[in-house]
mmCIF file of C-alpha atoms in Angstrom:
data_model
loop_
_atom_site.group_PDB
_atom_site.id
_atom_site.type_symbol
_atom_site.label_atom_id
_atom_site.label_comp_id
_atom_site.label_asym_id
_atom_site.label_seq_id
_atom_site.Cartn_x
_atom_site.Cartn_y
_atom_site.Cartn_z
ATOM 1 C CA UNK A 1500 96.168 87.796 141.194
ATOM 2 C CA UNK A 1501 92.580 87.934 140.007
ATOM 3 C CA UNK A 1502 92.618 88.556 136.263
ATOM 4 C CA UNK A 1503 89.944 89.602 133.768
ATOM 5 C CA UNK A 1504 90.747 88.745 130.149
ATOM 6 C CA UNK A 1505 89.351 90.702 127.191
ATOM 7 C CA UNK A 1506 89.582 89.454 123.602
ATOM 8 C CA UNK A 1507 87.617 88.158 120.632
ATOM 9 C CA UNK A 1508 89.388 86.292 117.744
ATOM 10 C CA UNK A 1509 91.606 83.203 117.502
ATOM 11 C CA UNK A 1510 94.688 85.351 118.056
ATOM 12 C CA UNK A 1511 93.441 86.067 121.593
ATOM 13 C CA UNK A 1512 92.566 82.424 122.336
ATOM 14 C CA UNK A 1513 96.219 81.397 122.314
ATOM 15 C CA UNK A 1514 96.987 84.001 124.979
ATOM 16 C CA UNK A 1515 93.992 83.065 127.112
ATOM 17 C CA UNK A 1516 94.920 79.387 126.913
ATOM 18 C CA UNK A 1517 98.542 80.127 127.837
ATOM 19 C CA UNK A 1518 97.391 82.038 130.934
ATOM 20 C CA UNK A 1519 95.022 79.245 131.949
ATOM 21 C CA UNK A 1520 97.719 76.590 131.422
ATOM 22 C CA UNK A 1521 100.146 78.679 133.487
ATOM 23 C CA UNK A 1522 97.701 78.525 136.390
ATOM 24 C CA UNK A 1523 96.597 82.146 136.559
ATOM 25 C CA UNK A 1524 93.220 82.932 138.118
ATOM 26 C CA UNK A 1525 91.027 84.110 135.239
ATOM 27 C CA UNK A 1526 87.904 85.277 137.071
ATOM 28 C CA UNK A 1527 86.004 86.466 133.959
ATOM 29 C CA UNK A 1528 86.310 86.831 130.206
ATOM 30 C CA UNK A 1529 84.955 89.810 128.245
ATOM 31 C CA UNK A 1530 84.305 89.305 124.543
ATOM 32 C CA UNK A 1531 82.151 90.553 121.659
ATOM 33 C CA UNK A 1532 78.410 89.846 121.564
ATOM 34 C CA UNK A 1533 77.240 86.926 119.401
ATOM 35 C CA UNK A 1534 76.666 88.034 115.795
ATOM 36 C CA UNK A 1535 74.625 86.642 112.883
ATOM 37 C CA UNK A 1536 76.862 84.898 110.358
ATOM 38 C CA UNK A 1537 76.583 82.813 107.204
ATOM 39 C CA UNK A 1538 73.671 82.331 104.848
ATOM 40 C CA UNK A 1539 71.351 81.256 107.622
ATOM 41 C CA UNK A 1540 72.344 84.260 109.748
ATOM 42 C CA UNK A 1541 72.647 82.033 112.794
ATOM 43 C CA UNK A 1542 74.223 83.615 115.864
ATOM 44 C CA UNK A 1543 77.952 82.961 115.927
ATOM 45 C CA UNK A 1544 80.074 83.023 119.083
ATOM 46 C CA UNK A 1545 83.547 84.539 119.168
ATOM 47 C CA UNK A 1546 86.531 82.196 119.367
ATOM 48 C CA UNK A 1547 87.284 83.515 122.848
ATOM 49 C CA UNK A 1548 83.739 82.852 124.056
ATOM 50 C CA UNK A 1549 83.889 79.266 122.779
ATOM 51 C CA UNK A 1550 87.124 78.685 124.676
ATOM 52 C CA UNK A 1551 85.791 80.325 127.847
ATOM 53 C CA UNK A 1552 82.604 78.236 127.841
ATOM 54 C CA UNK A 1553 84.598 75.026 127.289
ATOM 55 C CA UNK A 1554 86.779 75.900 130.274
ATOM 56 C CA UNK A 1555 83.887 77.081 132.465
ATOM 57 C CA UNK A 1556 85.041 80.683 132.700
ATOM 58 C CA UNK A 1557 82.395 83.380 133.313
ATOM 59 C CA UNK A 1558 81.676 85.342 130.100
ATOM 60 C CA UNK A 1559 80.592 88.979 129.747
ATOM 61 C CA UNK A 1560 79.414 90.265 126.327
ATOM 62 C CA UNK A 1561 78.569 93.960 126.632
ATOM 63 C CA UNK A 1562 77.188 95.884 123.663
ATOM 64 C CA UNK A 1563 78.528 99.108 125.131
ATOM 65 C CA UNK A 1564 81.595 99.246 127.359
ATOM 66 C CA UNK A 1565 80.304 102.316 129.222
ATOM 67 C CA UNK A 1566 77.014 100.646 130.160
ATOM 68 C CA UNK A 1567 76.567 101.162 133.940
ATOM 69 C CA UNK A 1568 75.370 97.584 134.457
ATOM 70 C CA UNK A 1569 78.495 96.243 132.736
ATOM 71 C CA UNK A 1570 80.748 98.541 134.774
ATOM 72 C CA UNK A 1571 79.176 97.336 138.024
ATOM 73 C CA UNK A 1572 79.464 93.713 136.930
ATOM 74 C CA UNK A 1573 83.127 94.235 136.069
ATOM 75 C CA UNK A 1574 83.787 95.836 139.469
ATOM 76 C CA UNK A 1575 82.106 92.927 141.247
ATOM 77 C CA UNK A 1576 84.889 90.555 140.156
ATOM 78 C CA UNK A 1577 87.484 92.544 142.093
ATOM 79 C CA UNK A 1578 90.198 92.000 139.484
ATOM 80 C CA UNK A 1579 93.775 92.996 140.298
ATOM 81 C CA UNK A 1580 94.761 93.073 136.635
ATOM 82 C CA UNK A 1581 93.052 93.207 133.235
ATOM 83 C CA UNK A 1582 94.527 91.827 130.028
ATOM 84 C CA UNK A 1583 93.472 92.907 126.531
ATOM 85 C CA UNK A 1584 94.322 90.949 123.367
ATOM 86 C CA UNK A 1585 92.659 91.855 120.044
ATOM 87 C CA UNK A 1586 89.627 93.582 121.570
ATOM 88 C CA UNK A 1587 87.958 96.963 121.297
ATOM 89 C CA UNK A 1588 89.222 100.329 122.474
ATOM 90 C CA UNK A 1589 88.420 100.594 126.193
ATOM 91 C CA UNK A 1590 87.033 103.665 127.944
ATOM 92 C CA UNK A 1591 89.146 104.982 130.825
ATOM 93 C CA UNK A 1592 86.583 103.869 133.409
ATOM 94 C CA UNK A 1593 87.329 100.292 132.314
ATOM 95 C CA UNK A 1594 91.098 100.265 131.721
ATOM 96 C CA UNK A 1595 91.785 102.324 134.849
ATOM 97 C CA UNK A 1596 89.709 100.058 137.130
ATOM 98 C CA UNK A 1597 92.121 97.366 138.408
ATOM 99 C CA UNK A 1598 94.860 98.397 140.901
ATOM 100 C CA UNK A 1599 97.644 96.797 138.843
ATOM 101 C CA UNK A 1600 96.373 98.333 135.604
ATOM 102 C CA UNK A 1601 95.418 96.910 132.220
ATOM 103 C CA UNK A 1602 97.963 95.210 129.963
ATOM 104 C CA UNK A 1603 97.603 95.035 126.200
ATOM 105 C CA UNK A 1604 99.388 92.573 123.891
ATOM 106 C CA UNK A 1605 100.018 94.203 120.500
ATOM 107 C CA UNK A 1606 101.227 92.450 117.344
ATOM 108 C CA UNK A 1607 104.122 94.755 116.497
ATOM 109 C CA UNK A 1608 107.343 96.135 117.927
ATOM 110 C CA UNK A 1609 105.886 99.300 119.398
ATOM 111 C CA UNK A 1610 105.942 102.194 118.738
ATOM 112 C CA UNK A 1611 106.034 100.892 115.143
ATOM 113 C CA UNK A 1612 102.701 99.887 113.606
ATOM 114 C CA UNK A 1613 100.262 101.259 116.123
ATOM 115 C CA UNK A 1614 96.700 100.664 115.002
ATOM 116 C CA UNK A 1615 94.181 98.054 113.944
ATOM 117 C CA UNK A 1616 96.109 96.095 111.294
ATOM 118 C CA UNK A 1617 99.799 95.814 112.286
ATOM 119 C CA UNK A 1618 100.309 92.333 110.827
ATOM 120 C CA UNK A 1619 98.939 93.260 107.396
ATOM 121 C CA UNK A 1620 100.793 96.558 107.084
ATOM 122 C CA UNK A 1621 104.156 95.120 108.138
ATOM 123 C CA UNK A 1622 104.069 92.730 105.175
ATOM 124 C CA UNK A 1623 102.488 95.235 102.774
ATOM 125 C CA UNK A 1624 105.379 97.579 103.543
ATOM 126 C CA UNK A 1625 107.963 94.863 102.921
ATOM 127 C CA UNK A 1626 109.295 94.675 106.485
ATOM 128 C CA UNK A 1627 111.816 91.940 107.301
ATOM 129 C CA UNK A 1628 110.920 91.871 110.983
ATOM 130 C CA UNK A 1629 107.877 92.268 113.209
ATOM 131 C CA UNK A 1630 107.200 91.228 116.782
ATOM 132 C CA UNK A 1631 104.970 91.477 119.826
ATOM 133 C CA UNK A 1632 104.846 93.995 122.662
ATOM 134 C CA UNK A 1633 103.130 94.185 126.020
ATOM 135 C CA UNK A 1634 102.288 97.576 127.482
ATOM 136 C CA UNK A 1635 100.040 99.319 129.987
ATOM 137 C CA UNK A 1636 97.006 101.023 128.486
ATOM 138 C CA UNK A 1637 96.878 104.819 128.512
ATOM 139 C CA UNK A 1638 94.568 107.402 126.954
ATOM 140 C CA UNK A 1639 95.796 107.296 123.345
ATOM 141 C CA UNK A 1640 95.584 103.985 121.511
ATOM 142 C CA UNK A 1641 98.740 101.807 121.555
ATOM 143 C CA UNK A 1642 100.847 104.521 123.239
ATOM 144 C CA UNK A 1643 101.356 103.140 126.763
ATOM 145 C CA UNK A 1644 104.657 102.312 128.410
ATOM 146 C CA UNK A 1645 106.223 99.116 127.072
ATOM 147 C CA UNK A 1646 106.846 96.255 129.487
ATOM 148 C CA UNK A 1647 108.372 93.618 127.190
ATOM 149 C CA UNK A 1648 108.791 93.093 123.455
ATOM 150 C CA UNK A 1649 110.201 90.334 121.283
ATOM 151 C CA UNK A 1650 111.079 90.318 117.586
ATOM 152 C CA UNK A 1651 109.954 87.794 114.968
ATOM 153 C CA UNK A 1652 111.484 87.479 111.495
ATOM 154 C CA UNK A 1653 109.297 87.822 108.404
ATOM 155 C CA UNK A 1654 110.307 85.411 105.655
ATOM 156 C CA UNK A 1655 110.210 86.639 102.021
ATOM 157 C CA UNK A 1656 107.145 84.521 101.198
ATOM 158 C CA UNK A 1657 105.262 84.893 104.502
ATOM 159 C CA UNK A 1658 101.618 85.930 104.207
ATOM 160 C CA UNK A 1659 99.671 87.861 106.815
ATOM 161 C CA UNK A 1660 98.250 84.495 107.867
ATOM 162 C CA UNK A 1661 101.736 83.063 108.398
ATOM 163 C CA UNK A 1662 102.862 86.061 110.433
ATOM 164 C CA UNK A 1663 99.601 86.012 112.408
ATOM 165 C CA UNK A 1664 100.292 82.443 113.520
ATOM 166 C CA UNK A 1665 103.910 83.192 114.475
ATOM 167 C CA UNK A 1666 102.944 86.258 116.501
ATOM 168 C CA UNK A 1667 99.991 84.471 118.093
ATOM 169 C CA UNK A 1668 102.330 81.854 119.604
ATOM 170 C CA UNK A 1669 105.132 84.278 120.482
ATOM 171 C CA UNK A 1670 102.645 86.760 121.921
ATOM 172 C CA UNK A 1671 101.090 84.162 124.223
ATOM 173 C CA UNK A 1672 104.539 83.314 125.606
ATOM 174 C CA UNK A 1673 105.425 86.977 126.076
ATOM 175 C CA UNK A 1674 102.130 87.687 127.814
ATOM 176 C CA UNK A 1675 102.647 84.887 130.365
ATOM 177 C CA UNK A 1676 106.140 86.224 131.119
ATOM 178 C CA UNK A 1677 104.714 89.729 131.441
ATOM 179 C CA UNK A 1678 102.000 88.697 133.906
ATOM 180 C CA UNK A 1679 104.547 86.770 135.986
ATOM 181 C CA UNK A 1680 106.773 89.863 136.098
ATOM 182 C CA UNK A 1681 103.862 92.112 137.095
ATOM 183 C CA UNK A 1682 102.838 89.651 139.795
ATOM 184 C CA UNK A 1683 106.367 89.718 141.235
ATOM 185 C CA UNK A 1684 106.739 93.465 140.703
ATOM 186 C CA UNK A 1685 109.945 92.779 138.761
ATOM 187 C CA UNK A 1686 109.667 94.872 135.607
ATOM 188 C CA UNK A 1687 110.462 98.295 134.228
ATOM 189 C CA UNK A 1688 108.305 100.466 131.996
ATOM 190 C CA UNK A 1689 109.804 102.095 128.906
ATOM 191 C CA UNK A 1690 108.028 105.121 127.416
ATOM 192 C CA UNK A 1691 107.571 104.556 123.695
ATOM 193 C CA UNK A 1692 109.220 107.877 122.808
ATOM 194 C CA UNK A 1693 112.464 106.463 124.241
ATOM 195 C CA UNK A 1694 112.415 103.490 121.837
ATOM 196 C CA UNK A 1695 112.784 105.477 118.620
ATOM 197 C CA UNK A 1696 113.439 109.075 117.672
ATOM 198 C CA UNK A 1697 111.716 108.721 114.293
ATOM 199 C CA UNK A 1698 108.011 109.066 113.576
ATOM 200 C CA UNK A 1699 106.458 105.590 113.984
ATOM 201 C CA UNK A 1700 104.751 103.839 111.086
ATOM 202 C CA UNK A 1701 101.015 103.457 111.630
ATOM 203 C CA UNK A 1702 98.758 100.505 110.833
ATOM 204 C CA UNK A 1703 95.230 101.827 110.241
ATOM 205 C CA UNK A 1704 92.171 99.711 109.607
ATOM 206 C CA UNK A 1705 92.048 98.292 106.078
ATOM 207 C CA UNK A 1706 89.227 99.220 103.714
ATOM 208 C CA UNK A 1707 88.185 97.771 100.364
ATOM 209 C CA UNK A 1708 90.002 100.478 98.425
ATOM 210 C CA UNK A 1709 93.270 99.489 100.158
ATOM 211 C CA UNK A 1710 92.923 95.984 98.708
ATOM 212 C CA UNK A 1711 92.583 96.912 95.018
ATOM 213 C CA UNK A 1712 95.810 96.060 93.181
ATOM 214 C CA UNK A 1713 97.524 98.859 91.266
ATOM 215 C CA UNK A 1714 99.362 97.026 88.486
ATOM 216 C CA UNK A 1715 101.356 100.168 87.596
ATOM 217 C CA UNK A 1716 103.486 99.595 90.693
ATOM 218 C CA UNK A 1717 106.724 97.552 90.851
ATOM 219 C CA UNK A 1718 106.167 93.800 90.973
ATOM 220 C CA UNK A 1719 107.684 93.446 94.462
ATOM 221 C CA UNK A 1720 105.264 96.030 95.860
ATOM 222 C CA UNK A 1721 102.294 94.233 94.315
ATOM 223 C CA UNK A 1722 103.585 90.906 95.652
ATOM 224 C CA UNK A 1723 103.880 92.400 99.153
ATOM 225 C CA UNK A 1724 100.293 93.674 98.941
ATOM 226 C CA UNK A 1725 99.004 90.223 97.975
ATOM 227 C CA UNK A 1726 100.954 88.573 100.827
ATOM 228 C CA UNK A 1727 99.939 91.249 103.310
ATOM 229 C CA UNK A 1728 96.223 90.816 102.582
ATOM 230 C CA UNK A 1729 96.168 86.996 102.467
ATOM 231 C CA UNK A 1730 94.045 85.252 103.579
ATOM 232 C CA UNK A 1731 92.020 88.267 104.720
ATOM 233 C CA UNK A 1732 90.788 90.765 103.600
ATOM 234 C CA UNK A 1733 92.485 89.682 100.311
ATOM 235 C CA UNK A 1734 93.942 91.692 97.437
ATOM 236 C CA UNK A 1735 91.775 91.845 94.322
ATOM 237 C CA UNK A 1736 91.668 92.948 90.709
ATOM 238 C CA UNK A 1737 89.144 92.782 87.856
ATOM 239 C CA UNK A 1738 89.082 90.341 84.968
ATOM 240 C CA UNK A 1739 86.322 90.479 82.334
ATOM 241 C CA UNK A 1740 84.440 92.853 84.659
ATOM 242 C CA UNK A 1741 84.478 90.256 87.448
ATOM 243 C CA UNK A 1742 86.197 90.696 90.813
ATOM 244 C CA UNK A 1743 89.136 88.311 91.214
ATOM 245 C CA UNK A 1744 90.611 87.859 94.688
ATOM 246 C CA UNK A 1745 94.242 86.709 94.761
ATOM 247 C CA UNK A 1746 95.376 84.692 97.784
ATOM 248 C CA UNK A 1747 98.759 83.469 96.529
ATOM 249 C CA UNK A 1748 101.118 84.332 93.686
ATOM 250 C CA UNK A 1749 104.720 84.204 92.504
ATOM 251 C CA UNK A 1750 106.956 86.880 91.026
ATOM 252 C CA UNK A 1751 108.261 86.546 87.475
ATOM 253 C CA UNK A 1752 111.065 89.057 87.128
ATOM 254 C CA UNK A 1753 111.113 89.680 83.406
ATOM 255 C CA UNK A 1754 110.139 92.651 81.293
ATOM 256 C CA UNK A 1755 106.368 92.517 80.762
ATOM 257 C CA UNK A 1756 106.292 93.622 77.127
ATOM 258 C CA UNK A 1757 102.645 94.542 77.671
ATOM 259 C CA UNK A 1758 100.936 97.350 79.551
ATOM 260 C CA UNK A 1759 100.492 96.959 83.328
ATOM 261 C CA UNK A 1760 97.212 95.187 84.209
ATOM 262 C CA UNK A 1761 97.403 93.260 80.956
ATOM 263 C CA UNK A 1762 97.741 89.515 81.336
ATOM 264 C CA UNK A 1763 99.139 86.449 79.602
ATOM 265 C CA UNK A 1764 97.641 82.961 79.882
ATOM 266 C CA UNK A 1765 97.560 79.655 78.065
ATOM 267 C CA UNK A 1766 93.979 79.205 79.292
ATOM 268 C CA UNK A 1767 94.970 76.068 81.216
ATOM 269 C CA UNK A 1768 97.921 76.349 83.594
ATOM 270 C CA UNK A 1769 98.976 79.954 84.155
ATOM 271 C CA UNK A 1770 97.653 83.481 84.462
ATOM 272 C CA UNK A 1771 100.283 86.213 84.664
ATOM 273 C CA UNK A 1772 99.416 89.880 85.267
ATOM 274 C CA UNK A 1773 101.847 92.545 84.110
ATOM 275 C CA UNK A 1774 103.239 95.073 86.601
ATOM 276 C CA UNK A 1775 105.616 97.956 85.935
ATOM 277 C CA UNK A 1776 108.712 95.737 85.909
ATOM 278 C CA UNK A 1777 107.611 92.106 85.903
ATOM 279 C CA UNK A 1778 104.725 89.668 86.190
ATOM 280 C CA UNK A 1779 102.619 88.402 89.054
ATOM 281 C CA UNK A 1780 101.803 84.751 88.388
ATOM 282 C CA UNK A 1781 98.626 84.014 90.344
ATOM 283 C CA UNK A 1782 98.323 80.629 92.047
ATOM 284 C CA UNK A 1783 95.296 80.710 94.331
ATOM 285 C CA UNK A 1784 92.215 82.784 93.447
ATOM 286 C CA UNK A 1785 88.506 83.335 93.942
ATOM 287 C CA UNK A 1786 86.278 84.895 91.322
ATOM 288 C CA UNK A 1787 83.072 86.519 92.535
ATOM 289 C CA UNK A 1788 80.285 84.030 93.101
ATOM 290 C CA UNK A 1789 82.640 81.043 93.286
ATOM 291 C CA UNK A 1790 84.733 79.263 95.897
ATOM 292 C CA UNK A 1791 88.475 79.710 96.360
ATOM 293 C CA UNK A 1792 90.441 77.542 93.917
ATOM 294 C CA UNK A 1793 93.780 76.964 92.194
ATOM 295 C CA UNK A 1794 94.531 78.929 89.036
ATOM 296 C CA UNK A 1795 94.218 75.696 87.015
ATOM 297 C CA UNK A 1796 90.682 75.099 88.341
ATOM 298 C CA UNK A 1797 89.797 78.723 87.662
ATOM 299 C CA UNK A 1798 91.018 78.598 84.061
ATOM 300 C CA UNK A 1799 89.050 75.420 83.390
ATOM 301 C CA UNK A 1800 85.774 77.135 84.237
ATOM 302 C CA UNK A 1801 86.354 80.774 83.269
ATOM 303 C CA UNK A 1802 86.789 82.046 79.723
ATOM 304 C CA UNK A 1803 89.384 84.842 79.492
#
């Protein structure tokens, strides 16, 4: 089969590499345009583009997916199958182009956690399990018929970064098995409404207001938020009118004795914020204008 791969971040690179290593014919790669990044605003290439260039795969970087020139270029490759991993929403003229359809790898056990941030929301919501699913694209986002899925356990101290890495590896394996099954014609499609009778949990895009810690909540809920937003986009609070991002923390399950959002510190080794029913002991932080550092480093240079 002739395959076109579409993806942008590191998560997608693992899948692309697995397909290449499995010997599939990747005739072109579609990824995001180069974007200015950093203080110098130099153009930065996506992780997928870097991989594709290193492996001499043709790269397409359309600004608009409905651009007629891009559509004609896509058609010229005569792909039998398209694969999408962590890319943009495709217009029907694109996903409906190849005769064998377009497969998407999604980082959840569909129909749970449809949307842009399934890894983050699974941990924020305190789930014990997540997973990966492959499905054929249809009109509505993340609603197509499921081909395969596989579960992955979430450990009590896993961050979004930890779960990302687990699902990245498991997803690449599942995708290779999916493409092999499609190539052989040995698979069944399961409509998502047959998987669960309950209303699925959604995983919308995260905004800054979603990342602000509400210390009036139970300590476990705050801990889940910190884990679910680490390392990106990162939970934050305010201390002495400065923004403080929190990347890692521990739970101290004892009665606060002070109002939520109040904190205790010896000014050297610990900084504990009060929640409704316990403390969050921060371990890894970044105050605005500074680099990420341990709480000990932070306390040495910041008067509280």
